[in-house]
CSV table of C-alpha atoms (C1' of nucleotides) in Angstrom, one decimal:
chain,number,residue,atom,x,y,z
A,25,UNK,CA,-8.6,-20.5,-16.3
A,26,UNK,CA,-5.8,-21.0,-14.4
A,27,UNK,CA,-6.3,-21.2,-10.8
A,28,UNK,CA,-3.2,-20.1,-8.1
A,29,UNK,CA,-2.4,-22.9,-5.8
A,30,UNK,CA,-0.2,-20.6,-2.9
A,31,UNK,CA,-1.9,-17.9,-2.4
A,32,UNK,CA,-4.9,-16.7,-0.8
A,33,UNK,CA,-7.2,-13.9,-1.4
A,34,UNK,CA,-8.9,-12.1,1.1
A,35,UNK,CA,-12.4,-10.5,-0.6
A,36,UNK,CA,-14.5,-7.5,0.4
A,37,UNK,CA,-17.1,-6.1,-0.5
A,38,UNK,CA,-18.8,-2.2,-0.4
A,39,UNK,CA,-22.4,-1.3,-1.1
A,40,UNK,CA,-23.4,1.8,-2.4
A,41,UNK,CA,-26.8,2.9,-3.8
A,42,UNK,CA,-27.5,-0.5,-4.8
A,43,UNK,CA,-24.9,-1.5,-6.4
A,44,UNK,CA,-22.0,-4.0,-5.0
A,45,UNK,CA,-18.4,-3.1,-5.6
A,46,UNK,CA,-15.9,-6.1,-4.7
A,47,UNK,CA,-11.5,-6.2,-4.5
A,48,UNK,CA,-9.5,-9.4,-4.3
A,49,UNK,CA,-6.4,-9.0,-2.0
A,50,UNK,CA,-3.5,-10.9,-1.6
A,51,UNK,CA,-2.9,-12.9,1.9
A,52,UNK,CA,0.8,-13.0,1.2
A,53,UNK,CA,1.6,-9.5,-0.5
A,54,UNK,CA,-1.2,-7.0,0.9
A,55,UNK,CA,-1.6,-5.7,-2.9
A,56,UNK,CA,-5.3,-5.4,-4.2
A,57,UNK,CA,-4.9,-8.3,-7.1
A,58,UNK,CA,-8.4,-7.9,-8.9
A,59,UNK,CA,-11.7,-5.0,-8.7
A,60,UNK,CA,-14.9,-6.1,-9.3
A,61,UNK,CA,-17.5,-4.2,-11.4
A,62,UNK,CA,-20.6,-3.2,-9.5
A,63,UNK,CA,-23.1,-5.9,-9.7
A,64,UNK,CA,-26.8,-6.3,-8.6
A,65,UNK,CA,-25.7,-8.6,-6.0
A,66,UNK,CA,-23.4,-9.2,-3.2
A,67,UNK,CA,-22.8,-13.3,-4.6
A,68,UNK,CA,-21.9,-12.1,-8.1
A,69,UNK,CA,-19.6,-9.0,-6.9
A,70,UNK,CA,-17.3,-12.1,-5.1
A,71,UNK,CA,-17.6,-14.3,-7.3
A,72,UNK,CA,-16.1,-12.0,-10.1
A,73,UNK,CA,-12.9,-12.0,-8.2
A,74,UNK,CA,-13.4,-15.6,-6.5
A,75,UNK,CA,-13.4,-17.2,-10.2
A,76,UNK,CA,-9.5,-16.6,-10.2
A,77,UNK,CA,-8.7,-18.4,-6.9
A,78,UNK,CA,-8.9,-21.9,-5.4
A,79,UNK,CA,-9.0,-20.3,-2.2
A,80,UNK,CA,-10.3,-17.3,-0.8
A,81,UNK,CA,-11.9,-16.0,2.3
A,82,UNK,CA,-14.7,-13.4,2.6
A,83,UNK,CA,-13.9,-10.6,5.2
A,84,UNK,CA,-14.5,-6.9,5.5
A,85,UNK,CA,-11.0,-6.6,6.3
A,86,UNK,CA,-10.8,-4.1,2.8
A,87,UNK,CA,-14.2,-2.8,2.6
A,88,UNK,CA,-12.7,0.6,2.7
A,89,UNK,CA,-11.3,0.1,-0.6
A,90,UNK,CA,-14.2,-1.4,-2.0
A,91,UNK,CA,-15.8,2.0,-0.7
A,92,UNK,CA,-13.2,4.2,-3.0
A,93,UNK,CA,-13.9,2.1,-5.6
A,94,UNK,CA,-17.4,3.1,-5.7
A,95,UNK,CA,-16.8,6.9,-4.7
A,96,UNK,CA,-15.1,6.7,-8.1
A,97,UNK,CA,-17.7,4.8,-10.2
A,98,UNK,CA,-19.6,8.1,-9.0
A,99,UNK,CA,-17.2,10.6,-10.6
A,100,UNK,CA,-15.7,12.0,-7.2
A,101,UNK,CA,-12.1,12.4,-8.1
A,102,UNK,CA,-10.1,10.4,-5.6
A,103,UNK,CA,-6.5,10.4,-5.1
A,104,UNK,CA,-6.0,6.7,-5.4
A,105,UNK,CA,-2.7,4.9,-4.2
A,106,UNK,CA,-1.4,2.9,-7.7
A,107,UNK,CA,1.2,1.3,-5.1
A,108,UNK,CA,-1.7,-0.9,-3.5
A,109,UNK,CA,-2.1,-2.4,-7.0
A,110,UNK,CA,-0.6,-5.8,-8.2
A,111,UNK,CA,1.2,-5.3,-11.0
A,112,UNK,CA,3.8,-7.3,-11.2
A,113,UNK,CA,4.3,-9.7,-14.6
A,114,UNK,CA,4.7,-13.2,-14.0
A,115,UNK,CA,3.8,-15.6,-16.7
A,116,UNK,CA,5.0,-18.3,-14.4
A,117,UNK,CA,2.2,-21.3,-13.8
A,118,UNK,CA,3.1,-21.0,-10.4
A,119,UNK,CA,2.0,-17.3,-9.6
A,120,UNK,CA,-1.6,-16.0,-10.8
A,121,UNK,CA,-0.3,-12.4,-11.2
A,122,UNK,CA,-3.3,-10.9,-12.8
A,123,UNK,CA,-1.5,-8.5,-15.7
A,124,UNK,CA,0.5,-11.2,-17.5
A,125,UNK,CA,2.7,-9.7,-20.0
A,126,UNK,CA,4.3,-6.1,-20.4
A,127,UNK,CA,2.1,-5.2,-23.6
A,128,UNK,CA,-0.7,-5.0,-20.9
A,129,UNK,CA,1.0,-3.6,-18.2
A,130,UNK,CA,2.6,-0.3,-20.4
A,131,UNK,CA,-1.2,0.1,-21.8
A,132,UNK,CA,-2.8,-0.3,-18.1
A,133,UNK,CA,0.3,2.4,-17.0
A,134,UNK,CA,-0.3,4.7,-20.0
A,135,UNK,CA,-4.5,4.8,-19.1
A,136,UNK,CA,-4.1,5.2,-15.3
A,137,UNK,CA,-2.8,8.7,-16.2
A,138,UNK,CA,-6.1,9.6,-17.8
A,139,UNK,CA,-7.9,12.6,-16.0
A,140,UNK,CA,-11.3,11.7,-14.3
A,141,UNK,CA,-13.8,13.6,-16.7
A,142,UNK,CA,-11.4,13.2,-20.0
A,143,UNK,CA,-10.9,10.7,-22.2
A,144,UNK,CA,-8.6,9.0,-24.7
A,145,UNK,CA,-8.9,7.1,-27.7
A,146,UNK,CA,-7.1,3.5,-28.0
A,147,UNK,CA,-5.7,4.4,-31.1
A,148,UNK,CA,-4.1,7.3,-28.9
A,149,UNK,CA,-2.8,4.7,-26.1
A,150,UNK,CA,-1.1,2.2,-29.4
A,151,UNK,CA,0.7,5.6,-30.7
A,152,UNK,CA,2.3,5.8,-27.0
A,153,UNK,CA,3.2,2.5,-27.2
A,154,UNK,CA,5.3,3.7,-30.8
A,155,UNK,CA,3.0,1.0,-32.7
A,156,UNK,CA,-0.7,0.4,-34.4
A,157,UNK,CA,-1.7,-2.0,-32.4
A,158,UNK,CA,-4.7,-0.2,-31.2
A,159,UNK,CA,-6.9,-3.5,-31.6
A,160,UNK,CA,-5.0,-5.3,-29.1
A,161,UNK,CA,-5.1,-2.1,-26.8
A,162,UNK,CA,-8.6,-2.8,-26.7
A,163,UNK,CA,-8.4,-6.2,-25.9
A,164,UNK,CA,-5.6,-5.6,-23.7
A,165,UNK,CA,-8.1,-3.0,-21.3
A,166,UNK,CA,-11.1,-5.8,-21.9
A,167,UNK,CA,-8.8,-7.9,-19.3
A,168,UNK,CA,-7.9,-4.9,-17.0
A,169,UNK,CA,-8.1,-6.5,-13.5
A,170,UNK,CA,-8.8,-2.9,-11.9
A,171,UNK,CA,-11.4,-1.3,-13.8
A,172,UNK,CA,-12.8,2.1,-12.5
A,173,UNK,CA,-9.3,2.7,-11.0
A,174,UNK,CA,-7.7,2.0,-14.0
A,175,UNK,CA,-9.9,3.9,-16.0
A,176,UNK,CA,-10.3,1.7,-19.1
A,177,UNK,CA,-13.7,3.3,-19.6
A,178,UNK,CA,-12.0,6.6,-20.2
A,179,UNK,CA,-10.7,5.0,-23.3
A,180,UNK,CA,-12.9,5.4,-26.3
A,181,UNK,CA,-13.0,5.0,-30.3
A,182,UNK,CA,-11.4,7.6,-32.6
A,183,UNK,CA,-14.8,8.4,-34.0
A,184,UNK,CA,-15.3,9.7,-30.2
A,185,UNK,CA,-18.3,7.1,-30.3
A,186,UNK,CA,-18.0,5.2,-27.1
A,187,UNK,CA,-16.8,1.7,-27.5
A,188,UNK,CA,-17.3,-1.6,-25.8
A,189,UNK,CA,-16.7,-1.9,-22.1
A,190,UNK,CA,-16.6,-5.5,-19.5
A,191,UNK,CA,-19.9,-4.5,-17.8
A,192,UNK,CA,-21.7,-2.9,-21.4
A,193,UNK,CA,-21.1,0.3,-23.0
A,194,UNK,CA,-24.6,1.4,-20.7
A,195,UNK,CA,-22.5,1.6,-17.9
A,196,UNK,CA,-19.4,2.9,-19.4
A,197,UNK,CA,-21.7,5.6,-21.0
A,198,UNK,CA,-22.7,6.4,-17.1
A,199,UNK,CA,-19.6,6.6,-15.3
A,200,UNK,CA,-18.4,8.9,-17.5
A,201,UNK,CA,-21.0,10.7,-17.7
A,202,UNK,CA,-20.6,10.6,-13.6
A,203,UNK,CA,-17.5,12.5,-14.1
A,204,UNK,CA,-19.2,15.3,-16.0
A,205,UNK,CA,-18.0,14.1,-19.7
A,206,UNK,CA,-21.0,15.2,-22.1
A,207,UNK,CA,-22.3,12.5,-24.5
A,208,UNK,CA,-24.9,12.7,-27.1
A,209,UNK,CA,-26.5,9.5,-28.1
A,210,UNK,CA,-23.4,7.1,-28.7
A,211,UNK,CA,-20.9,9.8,-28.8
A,212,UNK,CA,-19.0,11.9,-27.0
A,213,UNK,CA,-19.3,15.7,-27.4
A,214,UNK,CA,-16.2,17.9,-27.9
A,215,UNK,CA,-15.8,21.1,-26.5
B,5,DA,C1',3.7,-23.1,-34.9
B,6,DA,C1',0.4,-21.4,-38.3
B,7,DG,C1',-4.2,-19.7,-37.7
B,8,DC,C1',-7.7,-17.5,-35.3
B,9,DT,C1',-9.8,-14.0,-32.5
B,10,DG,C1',-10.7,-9.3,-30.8
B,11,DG,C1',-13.4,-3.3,-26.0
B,12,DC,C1',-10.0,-1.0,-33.2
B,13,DC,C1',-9.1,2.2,-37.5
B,14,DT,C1',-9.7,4.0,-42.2
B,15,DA,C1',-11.7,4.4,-46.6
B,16,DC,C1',-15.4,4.0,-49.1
B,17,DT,C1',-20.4,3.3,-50.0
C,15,DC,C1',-25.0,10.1,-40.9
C,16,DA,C1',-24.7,4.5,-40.9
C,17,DG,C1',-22.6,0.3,-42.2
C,18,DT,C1',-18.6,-2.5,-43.6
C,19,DA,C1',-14.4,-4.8,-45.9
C,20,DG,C1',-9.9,-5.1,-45.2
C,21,DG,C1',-6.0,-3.9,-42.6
C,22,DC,C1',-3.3,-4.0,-38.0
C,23,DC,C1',-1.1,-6.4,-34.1
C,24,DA,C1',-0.8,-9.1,-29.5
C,25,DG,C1',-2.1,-13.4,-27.5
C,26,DC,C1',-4.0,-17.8,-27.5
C,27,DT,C1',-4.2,-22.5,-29.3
DNA sequence: AAGCTGGCCTACT
DNA sequence: CAGTAGGCCAGCT
């Protein structure tokens, strides 16, 4: 893992009905630069940002955000600001931008504009993207650094069956279901 | 730098 | 239905 020398992050973390929601932003740029998914503690919610950076500092400077963050885990539909979000390329050894090429930043761009309570299928996103690579899609959203605000779990199979997801297709399964999509054993259900 | 690995897809059993 | 071989393609080593 590569490991930013320059910069530091500033961490904060929200807890809602149990659950901890953490973001990572940068000292130097003020853009959020990693979301955490909910964990069962407060330790494991920094650390999934904290792994990125030699230095960091706890603060609830951005608890706010953390707090949309969760709102949306819940299914409330929130008008969130894409702006805030780091998502400049730089494959530089320098910089730890967390999207590092363009493949992954056009297929984070093309699922941000999913609806809340709709979804997509990754086969859908490759097609966008004028090509078949709907494998690498996949594995392209399995390092989205802003899950739940970019909603990678509103990205499914072509089957409609759900898919894998970074923290299990259980909670994928229940965030969308949070935002009122119907799902029948592994599946979802069409109108 | 040629293989390998995946949040996939399709066709076929 | 469920399971899977073989095909795709970007990224990593």
């Amino acid at each position: 893992m590569e490991i930013d020398k320059n910069d530091k992050i500033i961490i904060s973390t929200h807890k809602e009905n149990g659950l901890y929601f953490s973001v990572g932003v940068s000292n130097s740029t003020d853009k959020i630069v990693r979301i955490s998914l909910p964990k069962q503690d407060k330790e494991l919610a920094v650390a999934e940002i904290s792994k990125h950076y030699s230095e960091f500092e706890v603060s609830d400077k951005y608890a706010d955000i953390a707090k949309t963050v969760s709102k949306v885990y819940e299914g409330e539909k929130v008008d969130f600001n894409l702006r805030l979000l780091d998502f400049e390329v730089d494959q530089s050894k320098h910089k730890n931008s967390p999207i590092k090429t363009q493949f992954e930043r056009n297929v984070l761009l093309i699922t941000a504009e999913i609806p809340s309570g709709q979804v997509r299928t990754y086969k859908s996103i490759a097609q966008k993207l004028g090509n078949r690579a709907y494998r690498a899609v996949g594995t392209a959203l399995g390092k989205n650094p802003f899950p739940i605000i970019i909603p990678c779990h509103r990205v499914v199979k072509s089957d409609l069956s759900i898919g894998q997801y970074g923290g299990g297709s259980k909670m994928k399964k229940e965030i969308l279901k949070n935002e009122g999509v119907r799902i029948k054993g592994n599946k979802i259900i069409g109108e």
